[in-house]
PDB file of C-alpha atoms in Angstrom:
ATOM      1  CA  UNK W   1     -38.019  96.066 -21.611  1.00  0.00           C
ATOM      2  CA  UNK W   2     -35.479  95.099 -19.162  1.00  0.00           C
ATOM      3  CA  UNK W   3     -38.520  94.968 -16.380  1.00  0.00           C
ATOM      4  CA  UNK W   4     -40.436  92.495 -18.519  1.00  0.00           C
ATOM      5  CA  UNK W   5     -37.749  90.181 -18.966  1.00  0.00           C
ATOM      6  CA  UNK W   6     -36.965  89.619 -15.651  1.00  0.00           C
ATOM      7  CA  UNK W   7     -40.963  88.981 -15.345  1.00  0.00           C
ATOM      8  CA  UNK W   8     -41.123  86.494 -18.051  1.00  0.00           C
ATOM      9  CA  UNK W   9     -37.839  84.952 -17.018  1.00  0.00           C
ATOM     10  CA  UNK W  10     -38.005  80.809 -16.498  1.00  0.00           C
ATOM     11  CA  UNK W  11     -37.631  80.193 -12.552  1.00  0.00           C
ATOM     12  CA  UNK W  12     -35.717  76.611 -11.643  1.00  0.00           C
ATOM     13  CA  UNK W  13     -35.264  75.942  -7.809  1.00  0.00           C
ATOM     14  CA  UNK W  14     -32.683  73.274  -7.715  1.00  0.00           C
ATOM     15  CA  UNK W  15     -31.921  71.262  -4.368  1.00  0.00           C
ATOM     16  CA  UNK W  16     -28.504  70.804  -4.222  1.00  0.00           C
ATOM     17  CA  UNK W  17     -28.195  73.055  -7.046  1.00  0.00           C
ATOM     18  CA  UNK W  18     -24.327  74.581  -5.986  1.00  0.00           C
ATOM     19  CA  UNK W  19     -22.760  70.919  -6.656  1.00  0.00           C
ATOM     20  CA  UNK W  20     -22.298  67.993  -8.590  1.00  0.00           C
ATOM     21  CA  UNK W  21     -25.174  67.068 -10.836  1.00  0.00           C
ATOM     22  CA  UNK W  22     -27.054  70.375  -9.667  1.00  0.00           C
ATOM     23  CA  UNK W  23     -24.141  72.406 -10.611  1.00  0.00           C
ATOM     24  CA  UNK W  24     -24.085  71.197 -13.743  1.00  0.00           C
ATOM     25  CA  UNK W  25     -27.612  71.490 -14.421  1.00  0.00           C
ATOM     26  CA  UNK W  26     -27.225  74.680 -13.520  1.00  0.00           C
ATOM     27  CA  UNK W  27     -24.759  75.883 -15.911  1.00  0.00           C
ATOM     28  CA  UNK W  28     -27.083  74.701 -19.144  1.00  0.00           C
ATOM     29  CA  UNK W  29     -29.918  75.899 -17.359  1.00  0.00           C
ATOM     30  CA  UNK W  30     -28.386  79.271 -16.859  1.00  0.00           C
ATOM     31  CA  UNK W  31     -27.101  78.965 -20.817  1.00  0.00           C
ATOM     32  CA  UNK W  32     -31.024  79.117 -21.353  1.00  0.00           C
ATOM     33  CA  UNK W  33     -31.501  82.457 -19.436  1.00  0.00           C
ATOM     34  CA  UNK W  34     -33.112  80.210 -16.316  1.00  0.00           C
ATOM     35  CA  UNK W  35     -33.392  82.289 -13.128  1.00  0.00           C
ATOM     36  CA  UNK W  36     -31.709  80.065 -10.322  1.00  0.00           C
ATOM     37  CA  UNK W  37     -33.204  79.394  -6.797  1.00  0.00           C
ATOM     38  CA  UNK W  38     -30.088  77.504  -4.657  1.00  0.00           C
ATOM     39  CA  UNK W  39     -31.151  75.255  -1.609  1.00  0.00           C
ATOM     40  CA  UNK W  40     -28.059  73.323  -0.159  1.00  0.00           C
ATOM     41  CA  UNK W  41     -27.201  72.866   3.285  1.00  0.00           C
ATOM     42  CA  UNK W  42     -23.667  75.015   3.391  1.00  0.00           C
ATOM     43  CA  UNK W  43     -24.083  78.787   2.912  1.00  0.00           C
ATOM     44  CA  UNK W  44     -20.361  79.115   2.201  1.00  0.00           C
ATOM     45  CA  UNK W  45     -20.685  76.478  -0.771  1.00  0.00           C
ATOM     46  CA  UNK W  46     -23.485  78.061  -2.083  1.00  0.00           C
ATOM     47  CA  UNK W  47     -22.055  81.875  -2.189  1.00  0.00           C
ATOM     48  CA  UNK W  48     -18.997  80.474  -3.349  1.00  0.00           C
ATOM     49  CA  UNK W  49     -20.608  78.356  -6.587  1.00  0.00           C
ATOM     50  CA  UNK W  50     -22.585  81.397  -7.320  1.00  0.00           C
ATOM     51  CA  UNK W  51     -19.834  83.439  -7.394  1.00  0.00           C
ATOM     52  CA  UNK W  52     -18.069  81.108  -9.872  1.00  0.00           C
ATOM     53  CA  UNK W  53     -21.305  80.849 -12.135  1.00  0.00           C
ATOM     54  CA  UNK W  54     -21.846  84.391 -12.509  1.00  0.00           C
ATOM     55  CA  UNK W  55     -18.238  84.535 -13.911  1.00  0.00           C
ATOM     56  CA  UNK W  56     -19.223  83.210 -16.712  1.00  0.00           C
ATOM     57  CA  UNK W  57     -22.742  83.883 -16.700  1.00  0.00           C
ATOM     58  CA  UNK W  58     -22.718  88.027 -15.352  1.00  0.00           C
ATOM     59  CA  UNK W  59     -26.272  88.459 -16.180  1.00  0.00           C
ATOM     60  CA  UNK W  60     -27.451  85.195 -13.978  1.00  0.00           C
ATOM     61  CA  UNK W  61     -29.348  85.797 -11.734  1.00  0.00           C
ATOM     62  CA  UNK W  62     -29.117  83.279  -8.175  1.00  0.00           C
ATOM     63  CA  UNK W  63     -30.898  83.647  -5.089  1.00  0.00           C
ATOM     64  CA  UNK W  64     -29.558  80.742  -2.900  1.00  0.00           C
ATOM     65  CA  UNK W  65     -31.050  79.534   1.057  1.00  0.00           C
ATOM     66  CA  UNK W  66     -28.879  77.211   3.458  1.00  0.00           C
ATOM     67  CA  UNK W  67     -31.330  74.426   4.933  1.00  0.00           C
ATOM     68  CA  UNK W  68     -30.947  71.126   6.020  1.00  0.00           C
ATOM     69  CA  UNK W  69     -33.239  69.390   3.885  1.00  0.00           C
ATOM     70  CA  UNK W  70     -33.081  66.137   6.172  1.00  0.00           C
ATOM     71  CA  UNK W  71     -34.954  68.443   8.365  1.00  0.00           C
ATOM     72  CA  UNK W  72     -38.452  68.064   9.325  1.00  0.00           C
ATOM     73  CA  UNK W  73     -40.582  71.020   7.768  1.00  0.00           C
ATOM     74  CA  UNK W  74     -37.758  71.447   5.574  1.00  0.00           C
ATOM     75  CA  UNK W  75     -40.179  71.702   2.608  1.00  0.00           C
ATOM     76  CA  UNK W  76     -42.219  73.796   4.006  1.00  0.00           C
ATOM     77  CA  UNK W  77     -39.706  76.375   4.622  1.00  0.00           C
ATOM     78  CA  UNK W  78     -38.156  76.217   1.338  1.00  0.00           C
ATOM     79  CA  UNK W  79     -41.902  76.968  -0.433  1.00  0.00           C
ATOM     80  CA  UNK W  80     -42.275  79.562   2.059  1.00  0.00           C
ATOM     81  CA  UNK W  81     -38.770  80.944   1.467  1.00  0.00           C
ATOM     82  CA  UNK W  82     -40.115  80.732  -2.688  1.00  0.00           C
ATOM     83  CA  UNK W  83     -43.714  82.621  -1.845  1.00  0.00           C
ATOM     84  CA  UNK W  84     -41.388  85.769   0.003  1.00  0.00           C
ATOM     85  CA  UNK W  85     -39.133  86.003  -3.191  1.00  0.00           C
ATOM     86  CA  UNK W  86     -42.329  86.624  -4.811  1.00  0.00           C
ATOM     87  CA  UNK W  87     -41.003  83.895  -8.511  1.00  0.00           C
ATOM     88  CA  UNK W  88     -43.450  81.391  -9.296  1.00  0.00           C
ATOM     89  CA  UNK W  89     -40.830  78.474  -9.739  1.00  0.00           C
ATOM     90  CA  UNK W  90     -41.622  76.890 -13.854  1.00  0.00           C
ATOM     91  CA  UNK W  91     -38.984  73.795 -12.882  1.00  0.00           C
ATOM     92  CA  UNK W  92     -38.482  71.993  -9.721  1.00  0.00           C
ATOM     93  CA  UNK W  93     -35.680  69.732  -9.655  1.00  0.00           C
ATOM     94  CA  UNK W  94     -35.426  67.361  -6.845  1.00  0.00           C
ATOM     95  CA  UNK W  95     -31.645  66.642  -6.588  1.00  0.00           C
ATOM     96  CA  UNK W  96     -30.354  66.708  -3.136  1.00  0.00           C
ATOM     97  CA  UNK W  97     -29.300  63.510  -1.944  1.00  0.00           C
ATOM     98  CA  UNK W  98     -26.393  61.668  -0.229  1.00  0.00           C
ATOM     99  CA  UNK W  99     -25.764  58.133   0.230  1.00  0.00           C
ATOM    100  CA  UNK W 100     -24.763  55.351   3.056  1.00  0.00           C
ATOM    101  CA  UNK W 101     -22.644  52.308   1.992  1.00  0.00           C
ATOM    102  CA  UNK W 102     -22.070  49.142   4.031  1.00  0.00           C
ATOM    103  CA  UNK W 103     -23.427  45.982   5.484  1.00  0.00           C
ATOM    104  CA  UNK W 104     -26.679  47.415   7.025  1.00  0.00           C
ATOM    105  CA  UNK W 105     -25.466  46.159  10.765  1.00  0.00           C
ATOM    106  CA  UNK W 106     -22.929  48.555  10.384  1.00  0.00           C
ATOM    107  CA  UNK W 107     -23.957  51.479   8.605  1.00  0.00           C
ATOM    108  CA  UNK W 108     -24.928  54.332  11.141  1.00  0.00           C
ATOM    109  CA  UNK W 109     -28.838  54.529  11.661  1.00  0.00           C
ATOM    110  CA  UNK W 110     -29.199  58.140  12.141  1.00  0.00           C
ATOM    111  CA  UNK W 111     -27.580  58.928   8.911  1.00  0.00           C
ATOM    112  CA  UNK W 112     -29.554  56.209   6.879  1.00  0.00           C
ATOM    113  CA  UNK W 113     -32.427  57.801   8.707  1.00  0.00           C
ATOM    114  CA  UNK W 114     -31.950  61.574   7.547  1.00  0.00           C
ATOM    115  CA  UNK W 115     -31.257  60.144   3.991  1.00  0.00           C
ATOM    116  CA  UNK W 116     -34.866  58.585   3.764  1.00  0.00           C
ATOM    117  CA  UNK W 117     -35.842  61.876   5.179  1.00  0.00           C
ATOM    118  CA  UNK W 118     -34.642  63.209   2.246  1.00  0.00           C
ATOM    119  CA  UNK W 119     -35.206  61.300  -0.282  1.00  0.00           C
ATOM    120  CA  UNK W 120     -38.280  60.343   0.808  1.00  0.00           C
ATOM    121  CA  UNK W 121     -40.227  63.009   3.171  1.00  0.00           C
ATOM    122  CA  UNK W 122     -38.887  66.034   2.110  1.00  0.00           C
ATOM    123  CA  UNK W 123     -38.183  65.131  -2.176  1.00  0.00           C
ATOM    124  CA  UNK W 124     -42.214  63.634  -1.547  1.00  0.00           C
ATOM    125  CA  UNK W 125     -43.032  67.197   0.262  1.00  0.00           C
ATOM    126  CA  UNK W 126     -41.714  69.150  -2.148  1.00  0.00           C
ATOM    127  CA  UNK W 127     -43.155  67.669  -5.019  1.00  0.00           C
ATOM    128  CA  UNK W 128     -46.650  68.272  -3.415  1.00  0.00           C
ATOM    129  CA  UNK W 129     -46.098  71.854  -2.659  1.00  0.00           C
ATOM    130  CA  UNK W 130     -45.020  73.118  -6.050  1.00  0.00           C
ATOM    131  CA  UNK W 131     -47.385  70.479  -8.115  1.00  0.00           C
ATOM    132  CA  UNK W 132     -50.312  71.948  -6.554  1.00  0.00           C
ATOM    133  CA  UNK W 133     -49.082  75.425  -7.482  1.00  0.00           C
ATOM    134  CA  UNK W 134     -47.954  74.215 -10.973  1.00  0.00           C
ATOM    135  CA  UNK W 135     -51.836  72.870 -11.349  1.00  0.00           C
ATOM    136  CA  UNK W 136     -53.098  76.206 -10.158  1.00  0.00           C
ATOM    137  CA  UNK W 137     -50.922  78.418 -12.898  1.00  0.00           C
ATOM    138  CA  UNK W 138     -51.309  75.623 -15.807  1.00  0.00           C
ATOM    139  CA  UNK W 139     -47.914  75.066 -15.993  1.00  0.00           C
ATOM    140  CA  UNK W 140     -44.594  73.436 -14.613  1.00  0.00           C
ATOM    141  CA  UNK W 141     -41.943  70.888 -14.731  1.00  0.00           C
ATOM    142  CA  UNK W 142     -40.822  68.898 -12.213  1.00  0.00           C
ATOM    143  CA  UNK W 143     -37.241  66.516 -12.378  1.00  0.00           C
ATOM    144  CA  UNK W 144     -36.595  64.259  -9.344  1.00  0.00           C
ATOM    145  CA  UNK W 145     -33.447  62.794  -9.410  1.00  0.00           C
ATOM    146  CA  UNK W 146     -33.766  58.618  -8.698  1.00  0.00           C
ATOM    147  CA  UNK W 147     -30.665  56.646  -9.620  1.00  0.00           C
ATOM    148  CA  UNK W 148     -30.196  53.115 -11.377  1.00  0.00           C
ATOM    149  CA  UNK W 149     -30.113  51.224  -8.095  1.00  0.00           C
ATOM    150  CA  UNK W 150     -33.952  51.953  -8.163  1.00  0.00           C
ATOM    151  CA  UNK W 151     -34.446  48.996 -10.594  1.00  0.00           C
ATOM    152  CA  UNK W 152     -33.167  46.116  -8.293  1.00  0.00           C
ATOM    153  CA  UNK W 153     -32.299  45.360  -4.851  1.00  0.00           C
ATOM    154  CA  UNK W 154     -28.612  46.638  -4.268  1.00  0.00           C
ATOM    155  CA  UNK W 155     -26.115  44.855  -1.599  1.00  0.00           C
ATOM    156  CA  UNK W 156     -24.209  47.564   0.290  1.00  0.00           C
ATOM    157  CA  UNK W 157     -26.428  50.239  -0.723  1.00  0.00           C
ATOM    158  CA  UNK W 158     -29.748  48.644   0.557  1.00  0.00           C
ATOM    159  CA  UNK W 159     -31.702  51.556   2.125  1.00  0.00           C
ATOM    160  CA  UNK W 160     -29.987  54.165  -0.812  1.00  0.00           C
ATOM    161  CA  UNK W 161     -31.379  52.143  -3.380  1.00  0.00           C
ATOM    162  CA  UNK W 162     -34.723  51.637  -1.508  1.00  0.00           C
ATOM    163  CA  UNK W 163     -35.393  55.501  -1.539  1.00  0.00           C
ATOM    164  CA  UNK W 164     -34.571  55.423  -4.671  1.00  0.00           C
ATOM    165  CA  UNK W 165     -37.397  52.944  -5.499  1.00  0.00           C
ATOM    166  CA  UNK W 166     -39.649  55.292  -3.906  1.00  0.00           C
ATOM    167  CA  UNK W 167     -38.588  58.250  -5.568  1.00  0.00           C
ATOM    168  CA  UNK W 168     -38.700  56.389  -9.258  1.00  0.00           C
ATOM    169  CA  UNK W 169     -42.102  54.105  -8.459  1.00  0.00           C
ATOM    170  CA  UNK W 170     -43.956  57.933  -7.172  1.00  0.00           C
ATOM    171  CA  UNK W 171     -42.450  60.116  -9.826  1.00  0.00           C
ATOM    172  CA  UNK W 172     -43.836  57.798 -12.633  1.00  0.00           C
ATOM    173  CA  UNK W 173     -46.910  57.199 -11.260  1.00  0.00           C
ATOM    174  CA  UNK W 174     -47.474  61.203 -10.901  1.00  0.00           C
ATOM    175  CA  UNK W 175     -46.470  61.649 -14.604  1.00  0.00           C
ATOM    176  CA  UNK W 176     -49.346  58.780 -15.371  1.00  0.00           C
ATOM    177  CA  UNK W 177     -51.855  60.692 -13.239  1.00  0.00           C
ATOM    178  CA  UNK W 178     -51.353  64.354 -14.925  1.00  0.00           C
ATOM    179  CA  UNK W 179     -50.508  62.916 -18.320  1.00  0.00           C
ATOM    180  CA  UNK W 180     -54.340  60.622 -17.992  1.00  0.00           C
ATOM    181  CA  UNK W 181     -55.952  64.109 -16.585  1.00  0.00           C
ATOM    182  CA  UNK W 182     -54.459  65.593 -19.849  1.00  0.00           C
ATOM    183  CA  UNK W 183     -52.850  68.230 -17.352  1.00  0.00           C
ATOM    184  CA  UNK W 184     -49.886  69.912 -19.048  1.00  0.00           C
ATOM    185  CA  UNK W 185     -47.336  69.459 -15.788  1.00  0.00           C
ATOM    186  CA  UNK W 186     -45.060  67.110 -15.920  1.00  0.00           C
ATOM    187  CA  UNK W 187     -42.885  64.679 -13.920  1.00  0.00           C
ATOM    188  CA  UNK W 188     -39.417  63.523 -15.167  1.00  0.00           C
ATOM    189  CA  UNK W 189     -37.462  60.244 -13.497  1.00  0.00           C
ATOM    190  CA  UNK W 190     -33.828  60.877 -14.111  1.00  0.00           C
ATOM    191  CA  UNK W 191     -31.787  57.332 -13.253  1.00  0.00           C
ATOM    192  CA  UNK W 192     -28.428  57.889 -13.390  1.00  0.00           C
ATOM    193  CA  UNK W 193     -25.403  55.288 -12.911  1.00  0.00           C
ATOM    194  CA  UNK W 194     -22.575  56.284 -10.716  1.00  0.00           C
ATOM    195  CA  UNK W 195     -21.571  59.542 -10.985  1.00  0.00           C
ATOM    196  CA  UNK W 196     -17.562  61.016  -9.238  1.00  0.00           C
ATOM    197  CA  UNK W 197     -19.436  63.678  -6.967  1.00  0.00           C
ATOM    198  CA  UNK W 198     -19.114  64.479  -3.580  1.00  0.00           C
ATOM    199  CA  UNK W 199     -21.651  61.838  -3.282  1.00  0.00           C
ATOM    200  CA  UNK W 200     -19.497  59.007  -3.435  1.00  0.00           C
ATOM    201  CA  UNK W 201     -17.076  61.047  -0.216  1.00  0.00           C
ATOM    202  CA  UNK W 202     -20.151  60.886   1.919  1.00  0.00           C
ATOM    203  CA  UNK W 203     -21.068  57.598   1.344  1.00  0.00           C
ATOM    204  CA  UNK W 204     -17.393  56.358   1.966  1.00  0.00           C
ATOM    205  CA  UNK W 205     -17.312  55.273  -1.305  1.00  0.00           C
ATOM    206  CA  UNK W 206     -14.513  56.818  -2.766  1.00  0.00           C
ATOM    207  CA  UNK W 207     -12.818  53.603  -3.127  1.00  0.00           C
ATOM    208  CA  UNK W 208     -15.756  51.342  -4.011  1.00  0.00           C
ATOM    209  CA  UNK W 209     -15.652  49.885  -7.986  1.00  0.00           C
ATOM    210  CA  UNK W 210     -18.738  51.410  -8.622  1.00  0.00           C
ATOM    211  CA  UNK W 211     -17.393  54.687  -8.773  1.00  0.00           C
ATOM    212  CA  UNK W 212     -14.721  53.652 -10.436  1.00  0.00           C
ATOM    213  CA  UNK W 213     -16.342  51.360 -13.037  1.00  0.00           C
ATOM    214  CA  UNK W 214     -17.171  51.481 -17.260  1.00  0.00           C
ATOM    215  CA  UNK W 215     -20.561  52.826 -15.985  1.00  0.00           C
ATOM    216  CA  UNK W 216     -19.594  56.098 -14.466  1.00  0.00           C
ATOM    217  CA  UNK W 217     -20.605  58.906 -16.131  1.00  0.00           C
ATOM    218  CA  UNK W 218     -19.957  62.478 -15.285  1.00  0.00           C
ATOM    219  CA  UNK W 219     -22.350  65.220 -14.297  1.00  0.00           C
ATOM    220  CA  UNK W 220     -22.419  67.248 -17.700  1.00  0.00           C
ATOM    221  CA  UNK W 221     -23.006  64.268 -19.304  1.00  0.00           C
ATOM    222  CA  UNK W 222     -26.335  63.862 -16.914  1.00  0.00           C
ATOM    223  CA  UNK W 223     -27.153  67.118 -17.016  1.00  0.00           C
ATOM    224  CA  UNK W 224     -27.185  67.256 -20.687  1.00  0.00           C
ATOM    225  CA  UNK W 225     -29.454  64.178 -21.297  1.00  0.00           C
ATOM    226  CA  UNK W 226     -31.559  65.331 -18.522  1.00  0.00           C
ATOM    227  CA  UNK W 227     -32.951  68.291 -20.294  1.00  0.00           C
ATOM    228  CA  UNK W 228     -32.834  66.687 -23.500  1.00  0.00           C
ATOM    229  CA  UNK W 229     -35.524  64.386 -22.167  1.00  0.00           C
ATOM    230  CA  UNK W 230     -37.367  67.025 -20.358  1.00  0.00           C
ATOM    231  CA  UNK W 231     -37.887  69.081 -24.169  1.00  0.00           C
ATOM    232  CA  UNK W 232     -38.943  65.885 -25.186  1.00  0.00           C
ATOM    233  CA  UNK W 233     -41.863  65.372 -22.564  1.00  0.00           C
ATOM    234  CA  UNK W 234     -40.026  62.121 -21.533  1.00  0.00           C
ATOM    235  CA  UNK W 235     -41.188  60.429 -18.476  1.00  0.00           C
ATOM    236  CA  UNK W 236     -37.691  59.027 -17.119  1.00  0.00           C
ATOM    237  CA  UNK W 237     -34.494  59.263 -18.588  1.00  0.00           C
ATOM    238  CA  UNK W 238     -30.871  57.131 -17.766  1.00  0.00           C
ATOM    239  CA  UNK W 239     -28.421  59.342 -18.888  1.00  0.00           C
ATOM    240  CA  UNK W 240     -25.678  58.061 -21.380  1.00  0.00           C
ATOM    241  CA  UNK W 241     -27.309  56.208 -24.698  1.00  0.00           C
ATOM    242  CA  UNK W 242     -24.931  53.399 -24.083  1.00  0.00           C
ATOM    243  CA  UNK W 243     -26.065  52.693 -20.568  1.00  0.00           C
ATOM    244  CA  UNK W 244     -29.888  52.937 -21.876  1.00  0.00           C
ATOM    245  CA  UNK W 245     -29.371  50.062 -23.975  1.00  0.00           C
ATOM    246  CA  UNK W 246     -27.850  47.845 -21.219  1.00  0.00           C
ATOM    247  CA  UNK W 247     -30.666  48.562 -18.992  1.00  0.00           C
ATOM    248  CA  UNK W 248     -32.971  47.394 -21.837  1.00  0.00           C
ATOM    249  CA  UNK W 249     -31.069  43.795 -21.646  1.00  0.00           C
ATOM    250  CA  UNK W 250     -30.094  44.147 -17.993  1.00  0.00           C
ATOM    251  CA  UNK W 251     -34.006  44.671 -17.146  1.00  0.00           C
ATOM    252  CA  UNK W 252     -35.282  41.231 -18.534  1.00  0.00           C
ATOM    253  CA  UNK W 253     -32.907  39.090 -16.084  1.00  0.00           C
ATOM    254  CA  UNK W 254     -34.611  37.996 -13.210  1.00  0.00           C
ATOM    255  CA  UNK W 255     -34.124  39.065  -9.963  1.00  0.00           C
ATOM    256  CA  UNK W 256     -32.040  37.477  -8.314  1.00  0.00           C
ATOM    257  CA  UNK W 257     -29.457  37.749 -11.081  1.00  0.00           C
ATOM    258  CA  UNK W 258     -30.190  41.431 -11.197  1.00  0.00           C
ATOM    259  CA  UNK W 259     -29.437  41.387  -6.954  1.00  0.00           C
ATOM    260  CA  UNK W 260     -26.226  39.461  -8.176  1.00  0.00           C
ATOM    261  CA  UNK W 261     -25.100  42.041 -10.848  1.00  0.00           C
ATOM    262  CA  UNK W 262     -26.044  45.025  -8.361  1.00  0.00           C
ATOM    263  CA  UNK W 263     -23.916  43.391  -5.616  1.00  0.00           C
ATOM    264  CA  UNK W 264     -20.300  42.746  -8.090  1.00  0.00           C
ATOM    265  CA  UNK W 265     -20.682  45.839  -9.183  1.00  0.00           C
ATOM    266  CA  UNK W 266     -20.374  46.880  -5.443  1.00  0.00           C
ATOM    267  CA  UNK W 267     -17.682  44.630  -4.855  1.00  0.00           C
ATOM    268  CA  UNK W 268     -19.835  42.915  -2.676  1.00  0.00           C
TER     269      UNK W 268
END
């Protein structure tokens, strides 16, 4: 019996799955008897979170890889890494991300640059690689993480909110495809607004009224509404009712007042 659990046991490989919004995923996930697949790019972070999970989940089970994900063949090495651990992965969830803040004349160009390697390359990579596999078996769920600055032009987070655009714009239009080939995969958009991470210590942010603002919300409260819309077949999700109904009024401004709104929320 016990052999045939661990067989029939849901697989989720989370990016950025030992922190922040993947953390929290994690933990409901793990509630739901998911078997965990870690990619981050600490190893001490991810042994450490592990160790922590398994306090209060004993019977978890985590396998976890270090990899920069900004990486070229990044991807390719985590699918690989996948293949060898021999779990066909049910849920994908593109998560990893990091942000750059600033007047784009001053932000630092090789860091924008191995953001839109993430968020673009390797999130775009990733989602090919376990799709096709998902097509193959019959069966999967993919969840890339986009964020509200995907729905307008955002001052001081220009290229962020860019990748962002990609990754909402090609997750939707994936869902469209497999939904119209009556293919039972599916792709989820989650759009969050700010959320008090380590994200907003990377970006320099710490500071910044976004993350500081009525429209902060915290990672439970994103993880939560996340899988909610996944069991509902959902095609995007922006987590926090309230906020959902703001977007629905916010979304019918035009754009330049939506650029305007974007940029005093900044503090720009």
């Amino acid at each position: 019996m016990g052999s045939l659990l661990i067989r029939f046991m849901p697989t989720t490989l989370i990016t950025g799955g030992s922190s922040g919004i993947g953390l929290a995923l994690s933990r409901a996930l793990a509630a739901r008897g998911h078997r965990l697949l870690w990619v981050a790019l600490e190893a001490a972070e991810l042994e450490a979170a592990r160790a922590d999970l398994q306090v209060a989940f004993p019977q978890l089970e985590v396998h976890t890889y270090a990899c920069d994900l900004s990486a070229a063949g990044a991807a390719q090495e985590v699918h690989l890494w996948t293949r060898d651990l021999g779990f066909p992965v049910d849920l994908l969830i593109n998560n990893a991300g990091f942000g750059s803040s600033g007047f784009i004349d001053e932000t630092d160009p090789e860091h924008e640059l191995a953001m839109l390697r993430l968020h673009v390359q390797t999130l775009y990579s990733l989602t090919r690689y376990f799709l096709r596999d998902m097509l193959i078996r019959g069966a999967g769920r993919i969840i890339n993480l986009a964020s509200i600055s995907a729905y307008a032009p955002t001052p001081g987070l220009a290229t962020y909110a860019a990748s962002k655009a990609f990754v909402m714009q090609f997750s939707l239009a994936i869902d469209y495809e497999l939904r119209r080939r009556q293919s039972p995969v599916r792709v989820l958009t989650v759009c969050p607004t700010p959320v008090r991470t380590g994200f907003a210590r990377r970006a320099s942010m710490e500071d910044s009224p976004l993350f500081n603002s009525w429209m902060r919300v915290s990672p439970e409260t994103v993880a939560r509404d996340t899988l909610r819309a996944l069991d509902r077949g959902r095609s995007v999700v922006i987590p926090h009712r309230g906020l959902q109904l703001l977007h629905r009024f916010v979304s019918r401004l035009p754009q330049r007042w939506l650029i305007w709104f974007a940029a005093r929320e900044m503090g720009f």
